[in-house]
Each structure stands twice: as structure tokens, then as C-alpha cells.
Coordinates of C-alpha atoms in Angstrom, one line a residue:
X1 CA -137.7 -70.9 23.8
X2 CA -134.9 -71.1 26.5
X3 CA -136.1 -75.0 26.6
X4 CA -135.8 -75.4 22.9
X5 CA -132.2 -73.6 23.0
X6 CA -131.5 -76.5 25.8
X7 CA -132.5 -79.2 23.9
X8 CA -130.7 -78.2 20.6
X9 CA -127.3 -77.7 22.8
X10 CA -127.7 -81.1 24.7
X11 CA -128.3 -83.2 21.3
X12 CA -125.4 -81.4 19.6
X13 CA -123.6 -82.0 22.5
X14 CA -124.6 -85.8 22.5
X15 CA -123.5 -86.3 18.7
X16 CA -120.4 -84.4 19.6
X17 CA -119.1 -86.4 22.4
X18 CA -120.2 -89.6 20.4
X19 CA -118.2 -89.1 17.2
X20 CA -115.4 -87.8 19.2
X21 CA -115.3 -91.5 21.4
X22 CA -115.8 -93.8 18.8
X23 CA -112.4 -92.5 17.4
X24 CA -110.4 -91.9 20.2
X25 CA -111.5 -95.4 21.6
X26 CA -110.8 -97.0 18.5
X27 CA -106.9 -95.4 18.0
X28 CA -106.9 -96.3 21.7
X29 CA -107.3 -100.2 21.5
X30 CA -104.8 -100.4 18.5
X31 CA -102.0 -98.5 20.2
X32 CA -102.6 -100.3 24.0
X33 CA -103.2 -103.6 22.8
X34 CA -99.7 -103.3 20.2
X35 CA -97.9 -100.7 20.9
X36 CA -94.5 -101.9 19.4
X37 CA -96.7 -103.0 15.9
X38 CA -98.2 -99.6 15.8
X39 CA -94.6 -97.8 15.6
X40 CA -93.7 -100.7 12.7
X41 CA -96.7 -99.8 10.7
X42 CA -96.2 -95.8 11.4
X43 CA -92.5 -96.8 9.7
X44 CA -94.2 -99.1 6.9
X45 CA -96.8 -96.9 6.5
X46 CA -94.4 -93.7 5.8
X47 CA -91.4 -96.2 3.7
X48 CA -94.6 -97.1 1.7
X49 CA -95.5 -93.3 0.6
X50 CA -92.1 -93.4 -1.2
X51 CA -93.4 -95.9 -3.9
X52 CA -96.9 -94.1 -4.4
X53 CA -95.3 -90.7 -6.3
X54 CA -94.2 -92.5 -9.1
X55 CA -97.8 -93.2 -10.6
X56 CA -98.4 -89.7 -10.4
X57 CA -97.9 -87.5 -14.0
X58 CA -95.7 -84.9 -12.9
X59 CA -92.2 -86.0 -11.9
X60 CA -91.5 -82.5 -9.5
X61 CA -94.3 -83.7 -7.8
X62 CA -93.0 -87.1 -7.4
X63 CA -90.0 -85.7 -6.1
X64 CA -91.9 -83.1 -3.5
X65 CA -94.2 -85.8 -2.2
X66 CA -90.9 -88.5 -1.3
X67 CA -89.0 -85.1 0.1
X68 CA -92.4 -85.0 2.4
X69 CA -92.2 -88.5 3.5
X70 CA -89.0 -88.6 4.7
X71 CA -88.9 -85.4 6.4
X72 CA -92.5 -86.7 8.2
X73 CA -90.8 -90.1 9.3
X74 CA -91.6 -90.8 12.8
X75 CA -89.3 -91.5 15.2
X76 CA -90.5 -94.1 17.6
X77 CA -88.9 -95.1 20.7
X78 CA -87.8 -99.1 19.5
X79 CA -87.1 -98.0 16.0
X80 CA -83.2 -97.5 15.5
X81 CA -82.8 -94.5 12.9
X82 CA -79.1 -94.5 13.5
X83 CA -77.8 -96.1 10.4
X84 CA -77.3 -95.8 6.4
X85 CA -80.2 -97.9 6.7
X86 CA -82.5 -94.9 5.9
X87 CA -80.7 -93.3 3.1
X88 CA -82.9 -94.5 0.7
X89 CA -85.4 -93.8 -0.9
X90 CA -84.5 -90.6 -0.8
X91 CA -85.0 -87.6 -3.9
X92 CA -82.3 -85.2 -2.8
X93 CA -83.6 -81.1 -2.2
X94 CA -81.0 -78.2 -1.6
X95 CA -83.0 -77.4 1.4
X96 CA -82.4 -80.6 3.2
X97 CA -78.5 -80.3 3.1
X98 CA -78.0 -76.7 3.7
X99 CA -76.9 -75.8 7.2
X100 CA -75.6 -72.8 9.1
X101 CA -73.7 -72.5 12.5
X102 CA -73.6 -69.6 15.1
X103 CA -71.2 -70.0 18.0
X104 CA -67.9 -68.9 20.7
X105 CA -64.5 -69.8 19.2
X106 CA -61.5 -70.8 21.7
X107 CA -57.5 -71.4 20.2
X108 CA -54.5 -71.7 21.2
X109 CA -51.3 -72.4 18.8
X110 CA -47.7 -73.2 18.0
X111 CA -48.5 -69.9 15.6
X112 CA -49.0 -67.7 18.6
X113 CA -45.5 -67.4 19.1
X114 CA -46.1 -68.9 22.8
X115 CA -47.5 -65.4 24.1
X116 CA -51.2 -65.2 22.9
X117 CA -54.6 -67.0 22.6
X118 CA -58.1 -66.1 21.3
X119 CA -61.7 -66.2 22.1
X120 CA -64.8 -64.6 19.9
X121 CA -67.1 -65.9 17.9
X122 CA -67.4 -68.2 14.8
X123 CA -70.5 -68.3 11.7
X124 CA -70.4 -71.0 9.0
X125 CA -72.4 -72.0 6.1
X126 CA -72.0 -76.0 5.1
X127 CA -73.9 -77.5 2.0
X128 CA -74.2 -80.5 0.2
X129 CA -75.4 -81.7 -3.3
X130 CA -75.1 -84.4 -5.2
X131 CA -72.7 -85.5 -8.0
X132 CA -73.7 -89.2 -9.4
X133 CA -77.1 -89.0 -7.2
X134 CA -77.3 -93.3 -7.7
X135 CA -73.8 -94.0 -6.7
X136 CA -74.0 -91.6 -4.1
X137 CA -70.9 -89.6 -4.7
X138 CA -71.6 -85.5 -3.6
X139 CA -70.1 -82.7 -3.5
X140 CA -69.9 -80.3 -0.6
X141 CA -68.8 -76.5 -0.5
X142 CA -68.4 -74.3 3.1
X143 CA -66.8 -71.2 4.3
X144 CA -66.5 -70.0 7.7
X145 CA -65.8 -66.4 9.8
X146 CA -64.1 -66.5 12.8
X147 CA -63.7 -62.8 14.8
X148 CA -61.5 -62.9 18.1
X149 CA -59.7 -61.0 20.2
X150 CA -56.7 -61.4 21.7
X151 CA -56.8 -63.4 25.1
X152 CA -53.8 -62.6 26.4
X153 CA -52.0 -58.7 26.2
X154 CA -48.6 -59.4 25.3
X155 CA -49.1 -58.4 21.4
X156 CA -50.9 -55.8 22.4
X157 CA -48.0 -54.3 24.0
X158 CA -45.7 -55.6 21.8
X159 CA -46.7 -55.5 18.0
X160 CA -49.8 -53.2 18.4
X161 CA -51.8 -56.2 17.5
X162 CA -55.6 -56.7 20.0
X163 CA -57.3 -59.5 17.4
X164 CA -57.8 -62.0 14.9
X165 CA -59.8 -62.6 12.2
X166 CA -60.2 -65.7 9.9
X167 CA -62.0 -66.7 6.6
X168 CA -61.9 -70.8 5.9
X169 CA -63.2 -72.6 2.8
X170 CA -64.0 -76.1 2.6
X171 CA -64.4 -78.0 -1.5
X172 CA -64.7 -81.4 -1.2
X173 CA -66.2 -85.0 -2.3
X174 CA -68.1 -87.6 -0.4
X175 CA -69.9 -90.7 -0.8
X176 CA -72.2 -93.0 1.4
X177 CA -73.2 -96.2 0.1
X178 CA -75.5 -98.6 1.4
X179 CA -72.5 -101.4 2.5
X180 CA -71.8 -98.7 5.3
X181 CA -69.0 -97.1 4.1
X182 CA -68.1 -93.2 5.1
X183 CA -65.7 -91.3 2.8
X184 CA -64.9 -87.6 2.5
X185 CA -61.8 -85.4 0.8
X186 CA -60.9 -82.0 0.5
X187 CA -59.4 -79.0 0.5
X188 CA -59.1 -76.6 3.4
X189 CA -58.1 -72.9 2.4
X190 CA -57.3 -70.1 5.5
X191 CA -57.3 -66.7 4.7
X192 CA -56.4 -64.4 8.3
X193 CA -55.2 -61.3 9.6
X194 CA -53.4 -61.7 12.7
X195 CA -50.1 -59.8 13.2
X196 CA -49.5 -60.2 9.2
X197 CA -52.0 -61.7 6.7
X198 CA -51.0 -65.5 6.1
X199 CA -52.7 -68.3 3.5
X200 CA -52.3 -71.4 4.0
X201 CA -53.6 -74.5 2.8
X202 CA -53.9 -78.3 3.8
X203 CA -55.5 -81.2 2.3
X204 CA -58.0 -83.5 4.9
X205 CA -59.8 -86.9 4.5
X206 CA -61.7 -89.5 6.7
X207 CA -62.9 -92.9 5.7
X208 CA -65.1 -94.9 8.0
X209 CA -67.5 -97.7 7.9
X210 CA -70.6 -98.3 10.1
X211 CA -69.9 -101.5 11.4
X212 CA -73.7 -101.9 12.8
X213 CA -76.5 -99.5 13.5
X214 CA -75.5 -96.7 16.0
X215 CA -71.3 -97.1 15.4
X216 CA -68.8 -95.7 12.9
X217 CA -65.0 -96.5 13.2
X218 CA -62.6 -95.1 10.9
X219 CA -59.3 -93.2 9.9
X220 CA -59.1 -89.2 9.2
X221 CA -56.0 -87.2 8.4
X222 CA -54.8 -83.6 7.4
X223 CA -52.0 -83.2 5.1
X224 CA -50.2 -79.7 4.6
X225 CA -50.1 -78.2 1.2
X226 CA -49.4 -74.1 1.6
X227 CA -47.0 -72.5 4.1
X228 CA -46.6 -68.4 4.1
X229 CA -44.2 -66.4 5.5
X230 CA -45.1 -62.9 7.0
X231 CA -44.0 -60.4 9.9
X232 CA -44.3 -60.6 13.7
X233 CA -43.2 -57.0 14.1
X234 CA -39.5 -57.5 12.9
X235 CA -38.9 -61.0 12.9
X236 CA -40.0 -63.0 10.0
X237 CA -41.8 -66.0 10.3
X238 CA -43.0 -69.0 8.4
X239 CA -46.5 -70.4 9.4
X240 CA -47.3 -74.1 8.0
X241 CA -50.3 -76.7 8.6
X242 CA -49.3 -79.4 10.7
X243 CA -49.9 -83.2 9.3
X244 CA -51.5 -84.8 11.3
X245 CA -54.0 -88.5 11.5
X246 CA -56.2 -90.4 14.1
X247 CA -58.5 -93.3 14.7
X248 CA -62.0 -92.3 15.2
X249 CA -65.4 -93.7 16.7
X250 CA -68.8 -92.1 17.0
X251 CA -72.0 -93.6 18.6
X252 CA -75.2 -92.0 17.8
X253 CA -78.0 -92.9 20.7
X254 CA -81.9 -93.0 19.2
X255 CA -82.6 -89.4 19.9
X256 CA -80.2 -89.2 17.4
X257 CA -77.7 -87.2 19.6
X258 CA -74.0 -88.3 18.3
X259 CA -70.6 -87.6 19.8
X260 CA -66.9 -89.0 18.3
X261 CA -63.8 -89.0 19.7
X262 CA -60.8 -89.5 18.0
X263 CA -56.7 -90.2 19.3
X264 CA -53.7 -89.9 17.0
X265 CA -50.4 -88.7 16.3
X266 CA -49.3 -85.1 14.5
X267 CA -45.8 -84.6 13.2
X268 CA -43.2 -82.1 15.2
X269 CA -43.9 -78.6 15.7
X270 CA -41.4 -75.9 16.8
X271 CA -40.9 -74.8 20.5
X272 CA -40.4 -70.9 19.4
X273 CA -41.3 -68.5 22.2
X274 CA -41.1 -64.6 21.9
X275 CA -38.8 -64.4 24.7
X276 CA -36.8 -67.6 23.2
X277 CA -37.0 -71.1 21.3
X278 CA -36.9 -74.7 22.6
X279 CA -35.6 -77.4 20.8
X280 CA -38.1 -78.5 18.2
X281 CA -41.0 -81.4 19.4
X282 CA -41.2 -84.7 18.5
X283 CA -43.6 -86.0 17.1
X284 CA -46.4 -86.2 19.2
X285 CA -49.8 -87.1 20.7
X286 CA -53.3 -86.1 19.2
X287 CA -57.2 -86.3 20.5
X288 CA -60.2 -84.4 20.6
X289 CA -64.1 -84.8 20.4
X290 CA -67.4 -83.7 18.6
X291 CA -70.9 -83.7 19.5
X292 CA -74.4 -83.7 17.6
X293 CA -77.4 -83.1 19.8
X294 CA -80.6 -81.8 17.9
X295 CA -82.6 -79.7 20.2
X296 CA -85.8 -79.6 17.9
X297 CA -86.8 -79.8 14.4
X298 CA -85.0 -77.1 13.1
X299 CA -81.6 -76.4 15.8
X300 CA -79.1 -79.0 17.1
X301 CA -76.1 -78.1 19.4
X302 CA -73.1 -79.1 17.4
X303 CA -68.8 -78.6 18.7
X304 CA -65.4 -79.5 18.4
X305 CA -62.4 -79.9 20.4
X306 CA -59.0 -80.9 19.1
X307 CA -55.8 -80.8 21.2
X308 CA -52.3 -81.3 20.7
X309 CA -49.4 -82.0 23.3
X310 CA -47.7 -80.9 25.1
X311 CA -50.5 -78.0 25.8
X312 CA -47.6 -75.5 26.9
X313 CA -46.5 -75.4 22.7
X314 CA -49.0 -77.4 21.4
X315 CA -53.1 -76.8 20.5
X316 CA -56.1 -76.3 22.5
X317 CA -58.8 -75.6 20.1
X318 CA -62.6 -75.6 20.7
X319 CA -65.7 -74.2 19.5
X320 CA -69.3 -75.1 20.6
X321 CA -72.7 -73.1 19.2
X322 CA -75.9 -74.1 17.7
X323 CA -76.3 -75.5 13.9
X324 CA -79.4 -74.1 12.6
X325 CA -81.6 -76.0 9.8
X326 CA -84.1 -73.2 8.3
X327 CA -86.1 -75.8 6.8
X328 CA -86.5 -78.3 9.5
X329 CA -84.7 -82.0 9.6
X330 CA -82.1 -81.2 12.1
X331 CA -82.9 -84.6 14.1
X332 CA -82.0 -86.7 10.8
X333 CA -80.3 -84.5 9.1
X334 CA -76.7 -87.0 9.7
X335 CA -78.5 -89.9 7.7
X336 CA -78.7 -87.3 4.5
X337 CA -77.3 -89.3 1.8
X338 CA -75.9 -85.4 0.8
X339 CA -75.2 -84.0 4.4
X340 CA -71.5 -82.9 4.0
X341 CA -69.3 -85.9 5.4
X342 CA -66.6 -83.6 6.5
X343 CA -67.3 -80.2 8.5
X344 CA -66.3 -77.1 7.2
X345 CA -62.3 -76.1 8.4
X346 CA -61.2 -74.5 11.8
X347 CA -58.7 -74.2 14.0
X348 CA -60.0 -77.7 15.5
X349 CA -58.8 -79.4 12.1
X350 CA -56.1 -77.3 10.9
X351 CA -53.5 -76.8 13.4
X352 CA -50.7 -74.3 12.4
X353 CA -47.2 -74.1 13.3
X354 CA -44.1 -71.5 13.5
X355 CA -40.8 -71.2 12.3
X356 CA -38.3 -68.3 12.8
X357 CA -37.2 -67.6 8.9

């Protein structure tokens, strides 16, 4: 018996070992002897699956099975994804253009009466969804919490006053089309209780065009719509958005990391101190940064920076954390034809200023 036993395991093992060669020597010779043409036909292969859901009877699962393909497209190392090349086909799903954000929070502002700055924590929500799905027009909605303390004591010992907390909405419209062009506007509204409760509100914009690829160069701006006046202990103040607009660019690299930098000008800003005001500032220079960098399928590191000179009266805003994607497609989720152009409003895009009243 102990032979027979042998003799069963040595022919299973045989066909085994057999079936399993035959295939792995097969895929091997296709993808050593072409290795560029097997990515291609991986790309074909996948752009093809979008055409084969429309014979089907059901139209949702039409829709499902395109969904599928382009969340599946692989990424090879010679294919460029980093373009409005990929937009389409695509059957837009709420899941795809739903993102949330966990992350530190850092400002520093003309409205902190030159004695104060902040650091904590930030969550936002940021979703997109279409309008006219074949122009491309969409709409995108996002709000925002940011909870700091106070970085500095001086209101502390002053006012009574140890933190900060803000709540910013984002409405707006966006379109991509397949020409390259990148536009977004909206409406930014802040809500926050500082040393009074303020609401303010500012319009913002950016138009940009990819001119190949991998680059996008444009124009972005923030316009001031609602000032509010409230307390600093005794003296009343008036805080207002400051207008301000820069030229942008942002390179995206084929692992689909992306960072921008942009340089303009914002209009004057006061000088006013606690302890005394300055002459009011010209107006003045502008610059910051973002960055994109998926760290998997589902998570991408994602900041901004935005400062405004000089930096003893100006803005030094930052925050940096992790965008999370609870249905996968964080490493394309930029090329959504839905993704919200614009990203919802922080201290990085709506820089407030103060006047004694």
C-alpha cells in the first residue's frame, strides 16, 4: 500500500507541475520577448472592455461593468496616465468622486492681530457629481473642520481666549473637456470662533489648460465678498478676505504623484499690532505649493502651503495629512472627469485681514 500511495502522489505530482509550466512558460515568452507590447495590449485590452457592456440588456449593469474597467486599468511603467487623455469612457459613480482628508493644520494671519498663531488638526469631506455628464460640466460640494489651539499665549493672557475653531464650505462648478482645458468656480463660506464669531465669504476660480501630458499651466484667483465685524476684547474689529491671484503650474510624474506651485500678487493688508499699527501694506507678493502623492489604492498624501509677505504681517498657512478613498482609485482619482477641480476652503486659500473699526 505505502507503494501505491507513492505512486498516486508522484503522478499527481507530475500532471501538477506539467499544467502549471505550460502556462507560466507560455505568459513567460510573451512578456520577455515584448515586454513594451504586452503593457499596450493590457491598456487595449482594458479600453476595449468599455465597448462590450453596451450589448448587454441591463443598462446598470452596463454602467457597473465600465465603472470596473476603469478602476482595473493597469498602470504600466511606459504608459503615461497623466492626462485628460483617460477621461473617457468613463460612466460616472458617487463612490469614485467622494474623498475625505485627515490631517495637522498650521496659520498665521493679518487677523491675529500680530500676537497669535495656531496649530491642530483639520477633517474634510470633498465630492463631486455631474451636471451635463456629456459636456462635462459638474458640480462639487465640501465642508471642512479645523480645531486649533493657540500657538502663541498672548490671548490667553489677554482676552481669555486659548483656541480656534473653523467650519468652511465649498459650492462650486467645474468642467474638463477633452481639448485640455481645467476650469473651476465657487463660493468659499467661513464660519469660526476665535476671540468673536466672524462669517466671511469670498468668491475663488482657476482656469488651466494641459498643455501636453504630465503639465497644466493656468490662472486662479480669490475675490472677497463678506467682511464681519466683531470684538477683540474691547476693540472692535473688521475682518475681510483678501483678493488675491497667481499663475500656476503642476507636473504629475507616472506614479501619478503631482505637486503645483503657484506665485502672484494679493492686494494690501493692514499692519495692526495689539501693542500698535503700522502703516498699511502695499500691495504685495504671493506663493505657495500643493502636493498629490497616492500611497496605495485607497490613501494618497495630499497638502497645501500658501504664504503672503512680508511674513512678520502677512500669511504663513500650511496643512499636510492623508486623503482617504474608501472605495479605492486614489492613484487616478485626479483624471476623474468628476473629481472636484477646486479643493475644499482653508486658511491656505482664504487669507483674512484686520481693521481697527
Amino acid at each position: 500500500m505505502p507503494n501505491g500511495f507513492a505512486t498516486l502522489h508522484r503522478i499527481a505530482r507530475q500532471l501538477s507541475v506539467r499544467t502549471l509550466s505550460r502556462g507560466a512558460i507560455l505568459a513567460a515568452l510573451l512578456t520577455a520577448n515584448s515586454p513594451a507590447i504586452a503593457e499596450d495590449d493590457l491598456m487595449n485590452a482594458a479600453s476595449s472592455r468599455y465597448d462590450e457592456p453596451a450589448s448587454q440588456s441591463s443598462p446598470l449593469l452596463a454602467d457597473s461593468a465600465i465603472v470596473d474597467a476603469y478602476a482595473e486599468l493597469p498602470i504600466g511603467e511606459d504608459v503615461d496616465l497623466a492626462s485628460h487623455e483617460i477621461y473617457a469612457p468613463y460612466a460616472w459613480n458617487w463612490r469614485d468622486t467622494l474623498s475625505l482628508f485627515v490631517g495637522y493644520e498650521g496659520s498665521k494671519q493679518p487677523q491675529d492681530f500680530g500676537v497669535n498663531a495656531h496649530f491642530g488638526g483639520r477633517s474634510h469631506l470633498n465630492f463631486g457629481m455631474p451636471v451635463l455628464e456629456e459636456a462635462g460640466l459638474g458640480l462639487q460640494m465640501g465642508t471642512a473642520i479645523n480645531a486649533t489651539a493657540n500657538a502663541v499665549q498672548v490671548n490667553d493672557r489677554l482676552i481669555d481666549n486659548s483656541s480656534r475653531t473653523q467650519s468652511f464650505t465649498t459650492v462650486g462648478l467645474f468642467q474638463r473637456t477633452d481639448a485640455g482645458l481645467v476650469w473651476g468656480l465657487g463660493y468659499d463660506f467661513l464660519y469660526q470662533e476665535y476671540y468673536d464669531n466672524f462669517t466671511l465669504g469670498q468668491y475663488r476660480g482657476r482656469l488651466g489648460w494641459q498643455v501636453s501630458p504630465a503639465n497644466e499651466f493656468g490662472v486662479q484667483a480669490a475675490i472677497r465678498d463678506n467682511n464681519d465685524a466683531g470684538q477683540y476684547g474691547a476693540v472692535t474689529v473688521l475682518l475681510r478676505p483678501i483678493t488675491q491671484g497667481s499663475v500656476y503650474a503642476r507636473h504629475t510624474w507616472k506614479n501619478q504623484a503631482a505637486i503645483g506651485c503657484w506665485v502672484g500678487v494679493a492686494e494690501g493688508h493692514s499692519e495692526a499690532n495689539v501693542l500698535g499699527d503700522y502703516p498699511p501694506q502695499d500691495e504685495c507678493l504671493v506663493f505657495g505649493s500643493d502636493l498629490y502623492v497616492p500611497l496605495g489604492d485607497y490613501v494618497a498624501l495630499f497638502g497645501e502651503s500658501n504664504f503672503m509677505t512680508p511674513v512678520d504681517t502677512g500669511a504663513v498657512d500650511a496643512y499636510l495629512g492623508v486623503e482617504i478613498h474608501p472605495w479605492g482609485g486614489a492613484r487616478l482619482a485626479r483624471h476623474n472627469p468628476f473629481a472636484p477641480v477646486l479643493p475644499v476652503a482653508n486658511n491656505t486659500s482664504m487669507t483674512v485681514d484686520l481693521l481697527r473699526r
